[in-house]
Amino acid sequence: MTRDRKKTAGHILALLTITVWGTTFVATKTLLNHYDALQIMLMRFFIAWVVLFLFTRKLEKPGGVKEELGIFVLSLSGITLYYYFENTALSYTLAANVSIILAAAPVFTAILAHLFTRDEKLSGRTWAGFFIAMTGVVLVVFNGAFVLKLNPLGDALSLLAALSWAVYSVVLKRYVGHYDNWILTRKMLFYALLLTAPATLWGKGLPPLNPLFRGDVLFCILFLGVLGSAVCYITWNMAIRQIGVVNTNNYIYLNPFVTMVCAAMVLKEPITAAGIVGAVLIVGGILVSELPKGFSLLKGFYPKEYLGSTYEIDFEGLYQAGWRGILFDVDNTLVPHDAPADARSIALFERLHQIGFSTCLISNNKEPRVMPFAKALHTPYVYKAGKPKPRGYQEGMRRMGTEKSNTLFVGDQLFTDVWGANLAGIHSILVKPMNPKEEIQIVLKRYLEKPVIHCYQRRQKRVNPFPGIETGEAGMNKERFTKK
């Protein structure tokens, strides 16, 4: 399996696992009408251990003391303590508080991974994804009913549950690549049984069997034991092996959303607009956390070049580098807004045609504005181009007889001109507007463009510390136009 396929498989496994875990809340809620938390844990772990034993049918000899101690720590942190803290917290504080605090487990995991692993370090994307996703978690958990009551003991137990899961996730990384997943999970569940059984006997004693004669109770405990424990711990461990601790744990943000959907389907609890917005934010937070290094959310708006004026461009150098067609915006790119073709723009197009370029105007204006302008420049045109949609650019290339690989675009607006050129796969050159007097909707867009241009320029300085060469605001040379 290729690396990309392994990553895809890892993401799918994490998503499927969290989908099952998100529905276990409803099953647990049903069982709590007949058993206490420790009794549920004992039955759940026993069923899971039996299932794994039937599949493996082999008892492994204990490894070294250090190895067994590590597996014991996995069992203690990721199974026994996690479920104990979580279930006990529900007795002291609101389920909303527990859900929100437990959803913070990915950031605790990221911090521990940063401190104790070499290849999973904290980044700005991790923090950005955390804040976006947690905003979504809050909306999903409350689902339109904004009630929050702090309870120090219950909230502290929830925090301990999240920290326990973080410890489990980081320690697990040392085992998933060197240990059989089935055997590892079975050993973890065995230690969990050893830890849970005495606590259960100390409490209300062994779980009674009478409730299991009810179909819904039997289904819920089998669901928790077989899918929620035996299968899901294996698939979760496999996901960590494929995509890492931090990326896998990011899917925990989805847990409240899955629970919300399941509660709506099974318990008939309503889903509000706040819940839907929260779901979108959760997914957005996960995507932001998953973005590769160097990725920018604004990259689609970034031009390939940024110059002070159309008339500064070294078109001879462009032609020598292999470019053959140029698409031009009109207003504030070639002339001030609504101005007719002037001597400078006419001379520019005569020069371009003499060099050997094919040219075409591409504008969102109506034909009465574009046609006379194009006629004066002796060039084809596309009016009502619908920028930033790619179709106008594609039509322009068709009329010039060029392709994406040898076509440039020159324009003055980011969110129409440059974005559209990037979507069409064309090399984009942004130029500064010729005149500040523009229509009100364009003026408003200029305010939105400023932070994007600022981010673009900062990015360019990081990529190349020689802005005179890279940004082209002065001293343009032919090498920077060479197609790669």
Short mmCIF file of C-alpha atoms in Angstrom, two decimals:
data_model
loop_
_atom_site.label_atom_id
_atom_site.label_comp_id
_atom_site.label_asym_id
_atom_site.label_seq_id
_atom_site.Cartn_x
_atom_site.Cartn_y
_atom_site.Cartn_z
CA MET A 1 0.00 0.00 0.00
CA THR A 2 1.39 3.42 -0.97
CA ARG A 3 1.96 6.14 1.59
CA ASP A 4 -1.01 8.18 0.36
CA ARG A 5 -3.30 5.16 0.51
CA LYS A 6 -2.10 4.39 4.03
CA LYS A 7 -2.92 7.93 5.11
CA THR A 8 -6.34 7.75 3.50
CA ALA A 9 -6.99 4.44 5.22
CA GLY A 10 -5.89 5.94 8.52
CA HIS A 11 -8.31 8.85 8.21
CA ILE A 12 -11.15 6.50 7.26
CA LEU A 13 -10.43 4.23 10.25
CA ALA A 14 -10.33 7.20 12.63
CA LEU A 15 -13.61 8.53 11.24
CA LEU A 16 -15.36 5.15 11.48
CA THR A 17 -14.06 4.62 15.01
CA ILE A 18 -15.23 7.97 16.28
CA THR A 19 -18.59 7.40 14.61
CA VAL A 20 -19.07 4.26 16.70
CA TRP A 21 -17.72 5.86 19.89
CA GLY A 22 -20.05 8.81 19.41
CA THR A 23 -23.05 6.48 19.46
CA THR A 24 -21.94 4.62 22.60
CA PHE A 25 -23.28 7.49 24.70
CA VAL A 26 -26.85 6.49 23.81
CA ALA A 27 -26.16 2.82 24.63
CA THR A 28 -24.54 3.74 27.95
CA LYS A 29 -27.47 5.99 28.82
CA THR A 30 -29.83 3.01 28.32
CA LEU A 31 -27.67 0.70 30.46
CA LEU A 32 -27.40 3.21 33.32
CA ASN A 33 -31.07 2.55 34.02
CA HIS A 34 -30.09 -0.99 35.14
CA TYR A 35 -26.40 -0.91 36.12
CA ASP A 36 -23.88 1.47 37.61
CA ALA A 37 -20.82 2.68 35.71
CA LEU A 38 -18.39 0.05 37.09
CA GLN A 39 -20.76 -2.82 36.31
CA ILE A 40 -21.11 -1.58 32.73
CA MET A 41 -17.34 -1.28 32.39
CA LEU A 42 -16.79 -4.81 33.73
CA MET A 43 -19.28 -6.40 31.31
CA ARG A 44 -18.02 -4.31 28.42
CA PHE A 45 -14.38 -5.23 28.95
CA PHE A 46 -15.16 -8.92 29.54
CA ILE A 47 -17.14 -9.24 26.30
CA ALA A 48 -14.40 -7.43 24.37
CA TRP A 49 -11.68 -9.68 25.83
CA VAL A 50 -13.65 -12.85 24.99
CA VAL A 51 -14.20 -11.68 21.40
CA LEU A 52 -10.50 -10.95 20.89
CA PHE A 53 -9.48 -14.22 22.52
CA LEU A 54 -11.76 -16.17 20.16
CA PHE A 55 -10.13 -14.43 17.20
CA THR A 56 -6.53 -14.81 18.36
CA ARG A 57 -6.90 -18.16 20.22
CA LYS A 58 -3.43 -17.81 21.58
CA LEU A 59 -2.16 -16.79 25.00
CA GLU A 60 1.11 -14.94 24.75
CA LYS A 61 3.78 -15.31 27.37
CA PRO A 62 4.37 -12.09 29.25
CA GLY A 63 7.15 -10.02 27.78
CA GLY A 64 9.79 -8.24 29.77
CA VAL A 65 8.88 -6.23 32.84
CA LYS A 66 9.32 -2.96 30.97
CA GLU A 67 7.12 -4.10 28.07
CA GLU A 68 4.31 -5.38 30.30
CA LEU A 69 4.50 -2.27 32.43
CA GLY A 70 3.99 -0.17 29.32
CA ILE A 71 0.91 -2.19 28.29
CA PHE A 72 -0.39 -1.86 31.85
CA VAL A 73 -0.01 1.92 31.59
CA LEU A 74 -1.94 1.83 28.30
CA SER A 75 -4.73 -0.13 29.94
CA LEU A 76 -4.79 2.06 33.03
CA SER A 77 -4.82 5.38 31.16
CA GLY A 78 -6.78 4.59 27.99
CA ILE A 79 -9.39 2.21 29.36
CA THR A 80 -9.82 1.98 33.14
CA LEU A 81 -9.10 5.54 34.31
CA TYR A 82 -10.56 7.16 31.21
CA TYR A 83 -13.95 5.47 31.58
CA TYR A 84 -13.94 5.76 35.35
CA PHE A 85 -13.23 9.50 35.31
CA GLU A 86 -15.73 10.08 32.52
CA ASN A 87 -18.60 8.10 34.07
CA THR A 88 -17.98 9.46 37.55
CA ALA A 89 -17.84 13.02 36.25
CA LEU A 90 -21.35 12.58 34.86
CA SER A 91 -22.55 12.06 38.43
CA TYR A 92 -21.28 15.45 39.54
CA THR A 93 -21.57 17.82 36.59
CA LEU A 94 -23.59 18.38 33.45
CA ALA A 95 -23.07 16.14 30.45
CA ALA A 96 -22.40 19.35 28.47
CA ASN A 97 -19.41 20.16 30.68
CA VAL A 98 -18.04 16.63 30.32
CA SER A 99 -18.42 16.64 26.54
CA ILE A 100 -16.67 19.98 26.11
CA ILE A 101 -13.74 19.11 28.38
CA LEU A 102 -13.28 15.65 26.86
CA ALA A 103 -13.26 17.22 23.40
CA ALA A 104 -10.12 19.07 24.49
CA ALA A 105 -8.23 15.75 24.57
CA PRO A 106 -6.61 16.37 21.14
CA VAL A 107 -4.81 19.49 22.34
CA PHE A 108 -3.54 17.73 25.47
CA THR A 109 -2.35 14.93 23.21
CA ALA A 110 -0.62 17.42 20.91
CA ILE A 111 1.19 19.01 23.87
CA LEU A 112 2.38 15.66 25.22
CA ALA A 113 3.38 14.49 21.73
CA HIS A 114 5.33 17.72 21.30
CA LEU A 115 7.20 17.09 24.56
CA PHE A 116 7.80 13.35 24.31
CA THR A 117 7.98 12.48 20.59
CA ARG A 118 10.32 13.60 17.86
CA ASP A 119 8.06 13.73 14.81
CA GLU A 120 4.79 15.28 16.04
CA LYS A 121 5.39 18.88 17.06
CA LEU A 122 2.92 21.62 17.88
CA SER A 123 2.21 24.14 15.15
CA GLY A 124 0.06 27.18 14.56
CA ARG A 125 -2.29 24.96 12.55
CA THR A 126 -2.83 22.74 15.59
CA TRP A 127 -3.85 25.68 17.77
CA ALA A 128 -6.00 27.25 15.05
CA GLY A 129 -7.78 23.96 14.45
CA PHE A 130 -8.29 23.53 18.20
CA PHE A 131 -9.99 26.90 18.68
CA ILE A 132 -12.19 26.50 15.58
CA ALA A 133 -13.20 22.95 16.49
CA MET A 134 -13.81 23.76 20.16
CA THR A 135 -16.13 26.60 19.15
CA GLY A 136 -18.04 24.05 17.12
CA VAL A 137 -18.02 21.59 20.03
CA VAL A 138 -19.59 24.17 22.33
CA LEU A 139 -22.36 24.88 19.81
CA VAL A 140 -23.01 21.18 19.23
CA VAL A 141 -23.01 20.28 22.93
CA PHE A 142 -25.45 23.00 23.88
CA ASN A 143 -27.38 22.59 20.59
CA GLY A 144 -29.27 25.85 21.16
CA ALA A 145 -29.72 25.51 24.93
CA PHE A 146 -26.93 27.59 26.41
CA VAL A 147 -26.69 26.43 30.02
CA LEU A 148 -23.34 26.03 31.72
CA LYS A 149 -22.90 25.31 35.44
CA LEU A 150 -19.41 24.89 36.80
CA ASN A 151 -18.78 22.05 39.24
CA PRO A 152 -15.16 21.88 40.40
CA LEU A 153 -15.15 18.14 41.18
CA GLY A 154 -17.04 16.99 38.08
CA ASP A 155 -15.09 19.28 35.76
CA ALA A 156 -11.80 18.20 37.33
CA LEU A 157 -12.69 14.54 36.74
CA SER A 158 -13.52 15.35 33.11
CA LEU A 159 -10.15 17.04 32.77
CA LEU A 160 -8.44 13.97 34.23
CA ALA A 161 -10.28 11.78 31.70
CA ALA A 162 -9.00 13.95 28.83
CA LEU A 163 -5.45 13.85 30.23
CA SER A 164 -5.66 10.07 30.69
CA TRP A 165 -6.58 9.67 27.03
CA ALA A 166 -3.71 11.93 26.00
CA VAL A 167 -1.25 9.80 27.99
CA TYR A 168 -2.67 6.65 26.42
CA SER A 169 -2.33 8.08 22.91
CA VAL A 170 1.30 9.11 23.31
CA VAL A 171 2.40 5.88 25.02
CA LEU A 172 0.50 3.84 22.42
CA LYS A 173 2.69 5.21 19.64
CA ARG A 174 5.60 3.14 20.97
CA TYR A 175 3.64 -0.09 20.58
CA VAL A 176 1.46 0.15 17.46
CA GLY A 177 4.36 -0.28 15.06
CA HIS A 178 6.01 -3.16 16.93
CA TYR A 179 3.17 -5.19 18.40
CA ASP A 180 0.31 -7.21 16.92
CA ASN A 181 -2.78 -5.01 17.23
CA TRP A 182 -5.12 -7.83 18.29
CA ILE A 183 -2.77 -9.15 20.98
CA LEU A 184 -2.01 -5.65 22.24
CA THR A 185 -5.68 -4.74 22.57
CA ARG A 186 -6.51 -8.06 24.23
CA LYS A 187 -3.73 -7.56 26.79
CA MET A 188 -4.94 -4.04 27.51
CA LEU A 189 -8.46 -5.33 28.12
CA PHE A 190 -7.14 -8.11 30.36
CA TYR A 191 -5.40 -5.58 32.60
CA ALA A 192 -8.54 -3.44 32.52
CA LEU A 193 -10.55 -6.42 33.81
CA LEU A 194 -8.05 -7.00 36.62
CA LEU A 195 -8.37 -3.36 37.65
CA THR A 196 -12.14 -3.06 37.25
CA ALA A 197 -13.27 -6.31 38.90
CA PRO A 198 -12.12 -5.46 42.47
CA ALA A 199 -13.61 -1.97 42.23
CA THR A 200 -16.93 -3.44 41.04
CA LEU A 201 -17.04 -5.97 43.88
CA TRP A 202 -16.20 -3.20 46.34
CA GLY A 203 -19.11 -1.19 44.99
CA LYS A 204 -22.48 -2.71 44.14
CA GLY A 205 -21.07 -6.13 43.33
CA LEU A 206 -21.25 -8.17 40.15
CA PRO A 207 -23.84 -7.02 37.60
CA PRO A 208 -27.20 -8.88 37.78
CA LEU A 209 -28.15 -10.98 34.77
CA ASN A 210 -31.91 -10.36 34.77
CA PRO A 211 -31.77 -7.07 32.76
CA LEU A 212 -29.90 -8.89 29.98
CA PHE A 213 -33.09 -10.78 29.09
CA ARG A 214 -34.40 -7.51 27.68
CA GLY A 215 -33.54 -7.10 24.01
CA ASP A 216 -32.52 -3.43 24.21
CA VAL A 217 -30.23 -4.03 27.20
CA LEU A 218 -28.56 -7.06 25.62
CA PHE A 219 -28.06 -5.19 22.35
CA CYS A 220 -26.51 -2.19 24.10
CA ILE A 221 -24.00 -4.21 26.13
CA LEU A 222 -22.99 -6.28 23.09
CA PHE A 223 -22.64 -3.09 21.07
CA LEU A 224 -20.35 -1.57 23.72
CA GLY A 225 -18.31 -4.73 24.17
CA VAL A 226 -17.89 -5.93 20.59
CA LEU A 227 -17.85 -2.70 18.57
CA GLY A 228 -17.19 0.00 21.16
CA SER A 229 -14.25 -1.81 22.76
CA ALA A 230 -12.89 -4.84 20.88
CA VAL A 231 -13.17 -3.50 17.34
CA CYS A 232 -12.77 0.23 17.93
CA TYR A 233 -9.60 0.04 20.01
CA ILE A 234 -8.02 -2.01 17.22
CA THR A 235 -9.11 0.39 14.46
CA TRP A 236 -8.05 3.40 16.53
CA ASN A 237 -4.60 1.90 17.08
CA MET A 238 -4.33 1.19 13.36
CA ALA A 239 -5.25 4.80 12.56
CA ILE A 240 -2.54 6.07 14.90
CA ARG A 241 -0.04 3.84 13.13
CA GLN A 242 -1.03 5.26 9.73
CA ILE A 243 -1.49 9.01 10.39
CA GLY A 244 0.05 9.63 13.80
CA VAL A 245 -1.16 10.44 17.30
CA VAL A 246 -2.09 14.09 16.79
CA ASN A 247 -3.95 13.67 13.51
CA THR A 248 -5.92 10.68 14.77
CA ASN A 249 -6.94 12.42 17.99
CA ASN A 250 -8.25 15.40 16.04
CA TYR A 251 -11.24 13.22 15.14
CA ILE A 252 -12.30 13.28 18.80
CA TYR A 253 -13.73 16.73 18.05
CA LEU A 254 -16.42 14.92 16.05
CA ASN A 255 -17.60 12.90 19.04
CA PRO A 256 -20.22 15.40 20.30
CA PHE A 257 -21.55 15.85 16.77
CA VAL A 258 -21.99 12.10 16.26
CA THR A 259 -23.69 11.88 19.64
CA MET A 260 -26.02 14.74 18.68
CA VAL A 261 -27.06 13.02 15.45
CA CYS A 262 -27.51 9.66 17.17
CA ALA A 263 -29.57 11.23 19.97
CA ALA A 264 -31.77 12.89 17.35
CA MET A 265 -32.34 9.58 15.57
CA VAL A 266 -32.79 7.33 18.61
CA LEU A 267 -33.92 9.62 21.44
CA LYS A 268 -35.75 12.10 19.17
CA GLU A 269 -33.74 15.05 20.53
CA PRO A 270 -33.95 18.07 18.17
CA ILE A 271 -31.02 19.46 16.18
CA THR A 272 -30.92 23.25 16.12
CA ALA A 273 -29.21 25.74 13.82
CA ALA A 274 -26.50 26.15 16.47
CA GLY A 275 -25.80 22.42 16.25
CA ILE A 276 -25.47 22.56 12.47
CA VAL A 277 -23.11 25.56 12.60
CA GLY A 278 -21.12 23.77 15.27
CA ALA A 279 -20.78 20.70 13.07
CA VAL A 280 -19.40 22.83 10.24
CA LEU A 281 -16.88 24.46 12.60
CA ILE A 282 -15.76 21.08 13.95
CA VAL A 283 -15.06 19.77 10.47
CA GLY A 284 -13.32 23.04 9.61
CA GLY A 285 -11.14 22.78 12.71
CA ILE A 286 -10.10 19.24 11.81
CA LEU A 287 -9.26 20.29 8.26
CA VAL A 288 -7.18 23.23 9.49
CA SER A 289 -5.27 20.95 11.87
CA GLU A 290 -4.60 18.50 9.01
CA LEU A 291 -3.22 21.10 6.61
CA PRO A 292 0.33 20.36 5.49
CA LYS A 293 3.23 22.59 6.48
CA GLY A 294 3.42 25.69 4.35
CA PHE A 295 -0.25 25.54 3.41
CA SER A 296 -2.17 28.81 3.58
CA LEU A 297 -5.92 29.19 3.63
CA LEU A 298 -5.45 32.32 1.51
CA LYS A 299 -3.14 30.73 -1.03
CA GLY A 300 -5.87 30.55 -3.66
CA PHE A 301 -5.95 34.35 -3.72
CA TYR A 302 -2.18 34.81 -3.95
CA PRO A 303 -0.79 36.01 -7.30
CA LYS A 304 2.31 34.48 -8.78
CA GLU A 305 3.71 38.02 -9.21
CA TYR A 306 2.84 41.40 -7.70
CA LEU A 307 3.91 44.58 -9.54
CA GLY A 308 3.31 48.28 -9.30
CA SER A 309 1.87 48.68 -12.80
CA THR A 310 1.05 46.79 -15.99
CA TYR A 311 3.46 49.03 -17.79
CA GLU A 312 6.42 47.85 -15.66
CA ILE A 313 6.22 44.26 -16.85
CA ASP A 314 9.15 42.93 -18.88
CA PHE A 315 7.09 41.45 -21.72
CA GLU A 316 10.17 40.76 -23.86
CA GLY A 317 11.57 38.62 -21.06
CA LEU A 318 8.26 36.83 -20.73
CA TYR A 319 8.21 35.95 -24.42
CA GLN A 320 11.78 34.66 -24.31
CA ALA A 321 10.79 32.49 -21.33
CA GLY A 322 8.13 30.78 -23.44
CA TRP A 323 4.88 32.59 -22.68
CA ARG A 324 2.69 33.21 -25.74
CA GLY A 325 -0.68 34.56 -24.65
CA ILE A 326 -1.74 37.33 -22.23
CA LEU A 327 -5.22 37.92 -20.84
CA PHE A 328 -5.81 41.45 -19.54
CA ASP A 329 -8.37 42.97 -17.25
CA VAL A 330 -9.42 46.47 -18.38
CA ASP A 331 -10.44 48.94 -15.66
CA ASN A 332 -7.62 50.06 -13.37
CA THR A 333 -5.31 47.55 -15.06
CA LEU A 334 -4.80 49.22 -18.45
CA VAL A 335 -6.59 52.55 -17.86
CA PRO A 336 -8.39 54.24 -14.94
CA HIS A 337 -11.94 53.06 -14.25
CA ASP A 338 -14.35 53.76 -17.17
CA ALA A 339 -11.64 55.58 -19.16
CA PRO A 340 -11.33 54.89 -22.92
CA ALA A 341 -8.24 53.34 -24.47
CA ASP A 342 -5.44 55.91 -24.35
CA ALA A 343 -2.19 56.32 -26.26
CA ARG A 344 -0.19 54.32 -23.71
CA SER A 345 -2.49 51.28 -23.74
CA ILE A 346 -2.67 51.33 -27.57
CA ALA A 347 1.12 51.53 -27.79
CA LEU A 348 1.47 48.66 -25.32
CA PHE A 349 -0.69 46.32 -27.38
CA GLU A 350 1.10 47.29 -30.61
CA ARG A 351 4.35 46.39 -28.86
CA LEU A 352 2.96 43.10 -27.61
CA HIS A 353 1.78 42.08 -31.05
CA GLN A 354 5.16 43.00 -32.54
CA ILE A 355 6.88 40.81 -29.93
CA GLY A 356 4.65 37.93 -31.01
CA PHE A 357 2.10 37.74 -28.19
CA SER A 358 -1.55 36.86 -28.65
CA THR A 359 -3.74 39.07 -26.46
CA CYS A 360 -7.31 39.14 -25.23
CA LEU A 361 -9.33 41.34 -22.89
CA ILE A 362 -11.39 39.60 -20.26
CA SER A 363 -13.83 41.77 -18.32
CA ASN A 364 -16.96 41.42 -16.20
CA ASN A 365 -18.30 44.59 -17.82
CA LYS A 366 -20.99 44.59 -20.48
CA GLU A 367 -20.14 44.67 -24.17
CA PRO A 368 -20.73 48.43 -24.70
CA ARG A 369 -17.81 49.08 -22.36
CA VAL A 370 -15.46 46.35 -23.58
CA MET A 371 -16.04 46.27 -27.35
CA PRO A 372 -14.83 49.81 -28.26
CA PHE A 373 -11.85 49.41 -25.97
CA ALA A 374 -10.87 46.14 -27.64
CA LYS A 375 -11.44 47.59 -31.07
CA ALA A 376 -8.97 50.42 -30.34
CA LEU A 377 -6.38 47.88 -29.22
CA HIS A 378 -7.04 45.46 -32.11
CA THR A 379 -7.52 42.51 -29.78
CA PRO A 380 -10.29 39.97 -29.15
CA TYR A 381 -12.32 40.27 -25.97
CA VAL A 382 -14.63 38.41 -23.58
CA TYR A 383 -17.33 40.51 -21.91
CA LYS A 384 -19.48 39.49 -18.92
CA ALA A 385 -16.75 36.96 -18.25
CA GLY A 386 -18.11 36.00 -14.83
CA LYS A 387 -14.74 36.23 -13.06
CA PRO A 388 -13.64 34.50 -10.87
CA LYS A 389 -15.27 31.56 -12.65
CA PRO A 390 -12.73 29.86 -14.94
CA ARG A 391 -14.95 29.80 -18.05
CA GLY A 392 -14.10 33.38 -19.08
CA TYR A 393 -10.38 32.65 -18.91
CA GLN A 394 -10.86 29.44 -20.86
CA GLU A 395 -12.80 31.29 -23.55
CA GLY A 396 -10.03 33.90 -23.75
CA MET A 397 -7.41 31.21 -24.29
CA ARG A 398 -9.60 29.61 -26.95
CA ARG A 399 -9.78 32.89 -28.84
CA MET A 400 -6.01 33.39 -28.58
CA GLY A 401 -5.24 29.78 -29.46
CA THR A 402 -3.07 29.28 -26.36
CA GLU A 403 -3.01 26.87 -23.42
CA LYS A 404 -2.73 27.17 -19.64
CA SER A 405 0.95 26.31 -19.80
CA ASN A 406 1.84 29.35 -21.95
CA THR A 407 -0.79 31.91 -20.91
CA LEU A 408 -0.51 34.76 -18.42
CA PHE A 409 -3.14 36.93 -16.80
CA VAL A 410 -2.73 40.55 -15.68
CA GLY A 411 -5.31 42.21 -13.41
CA ASP A 412 -5.73 44.53 -10.42
CA GLN A 413 -8.23 42.67 -8.19
CA LEU A 414 -7.53 39.67 -5.97
CA PHE A 415 -11.01 38.25 -5.45
CA THR A 416 -12.03 38.34 -9.10
CA ASP A 417 -8.98 38.63 -11.36
CA VAL A 418 -6.27 36.69 -9.52
CA TRP A 419 -8.54 34.13 -7.87
CA GLY A 420 -10.15 33.32 -11.20
CA ALA A 421 -6.79 32.98 -12.94
CA ASN A 422 -5.58 30.65 -10.21
CA LEU A 423 -8.74 28.56 -10.51
CA ALA A 424 -8.18 28.35 -14.25
CA GLY A 425 -4.57 27.25 -13.71
CA ILE A 426 -3.07 30.36 -15.32
CA HIS A 427 0.02 32.26 -14.17
CA SER A 428 -1.41 35.38 -12.49
CA ILE A 429 0.19 38.80 -12.22
CA LEU A 430 -1.42 41.30 -9.83
CA VAL A 431 -0.84 45.00 -10.46
CA LYS A 432 -1.73 47.93 -8.25
CA PRO A 433 -4.89 49.82 -9.29
CA MET A 434 -4.20 52.88 -11.41
CA ASN A 435 -6.74 55.17 -9.74
CA PRO A 436 -8.32 55.05 -6.24
CA LYS A 437 -11.65 56.35 -7.56
CA GLU A 438 -13.75 53.21 -7.99
CA GLU A 439 -17.28 51.96 -7.52
CA ILE A 440 -18.36 51.42 -3.91
CA GLN A 441 -18.44 47.61 -4.14
CA ILE A 442 -14.85 47.60 -5.42
CA VAL A 443 -13.75 50.01 -2.69
CA LEU A 444 -15.13 47.63 -0.07
CA LYS A 445 -13.27 44.74 -1.68
CA ARG A 446 -10.05 46.73 -1.51
CA TYR A 447 -10.31 46.76 2.30
CA LEU A 448 -10.64 42.99 2.29
CA GLU A 449 -7.70 42.66 -0.10
CA LYS A 450 -5.28 44.50 2.19
CA PRO A 451 -4.82 41.76 4.82
CA VAL A 452 -4.50 39.12 2.08
CA ILE A 453 -1.82 41.12 0.28
CA HIS A 454 -0.07 41.66 3.61
CA CYS A 455 -0.03 37.89 4.25
CA TYR A 456 1.17 37.27 0.68
CA GLN A 457 4.07 39.69 1.07
CA ARG A 458 5.09 38.21 4.41
CA ARG A 459 4.98 34.76 2.86
CA GLN A 460 7.15 35.91 -0.04
CA LYS A 461 9.74 37.27 2.38
CA ARG A 462 9.89 33.90 4.14
CA VAL A 463 10.19 32.01 0.86
CA ASN A 464 12.78 34.36 -0.60
CA PRO A 465 14.59 36.97 1.49
CA PHE A 466 15.40 38.98 -1.67
CA PRO A 467 12.11 40.76 -2.43
CA GLY A 468 13.61 42.82 -5.23
CA ILE A 469 13.93 39.64 -7.24
CA GLU A 470 10.90 37.64 -6.06
CA THR A 471 8.12 40.25 -5.88
CA GLY A 472 9.28 42.14 -8.95
CA GLU A 473 8.58 45.59 -7.57
CA ALA A 474 11.95 46.63 -8.88
CA GLY A 475 14.65 45.23 -11.09
CA MET A 476 12.66 42.52 -12.89
CA ASN A 477 14.81 39.88 -14.52
CA LYS A 478 14.10 37.16 -17.03
CA GLU A 479 14.91 34.23 -14.76
CA ARG A 480 11.87 34.79 -12.55
CA PHE A 481 9.57 34.31 -15.53
CA THR A 482 11.04 31.01 -16.65
CA LYS A 483 8.34 28.37 -16.63
CA LYS A 484 8.96 25.42 -14.35
#
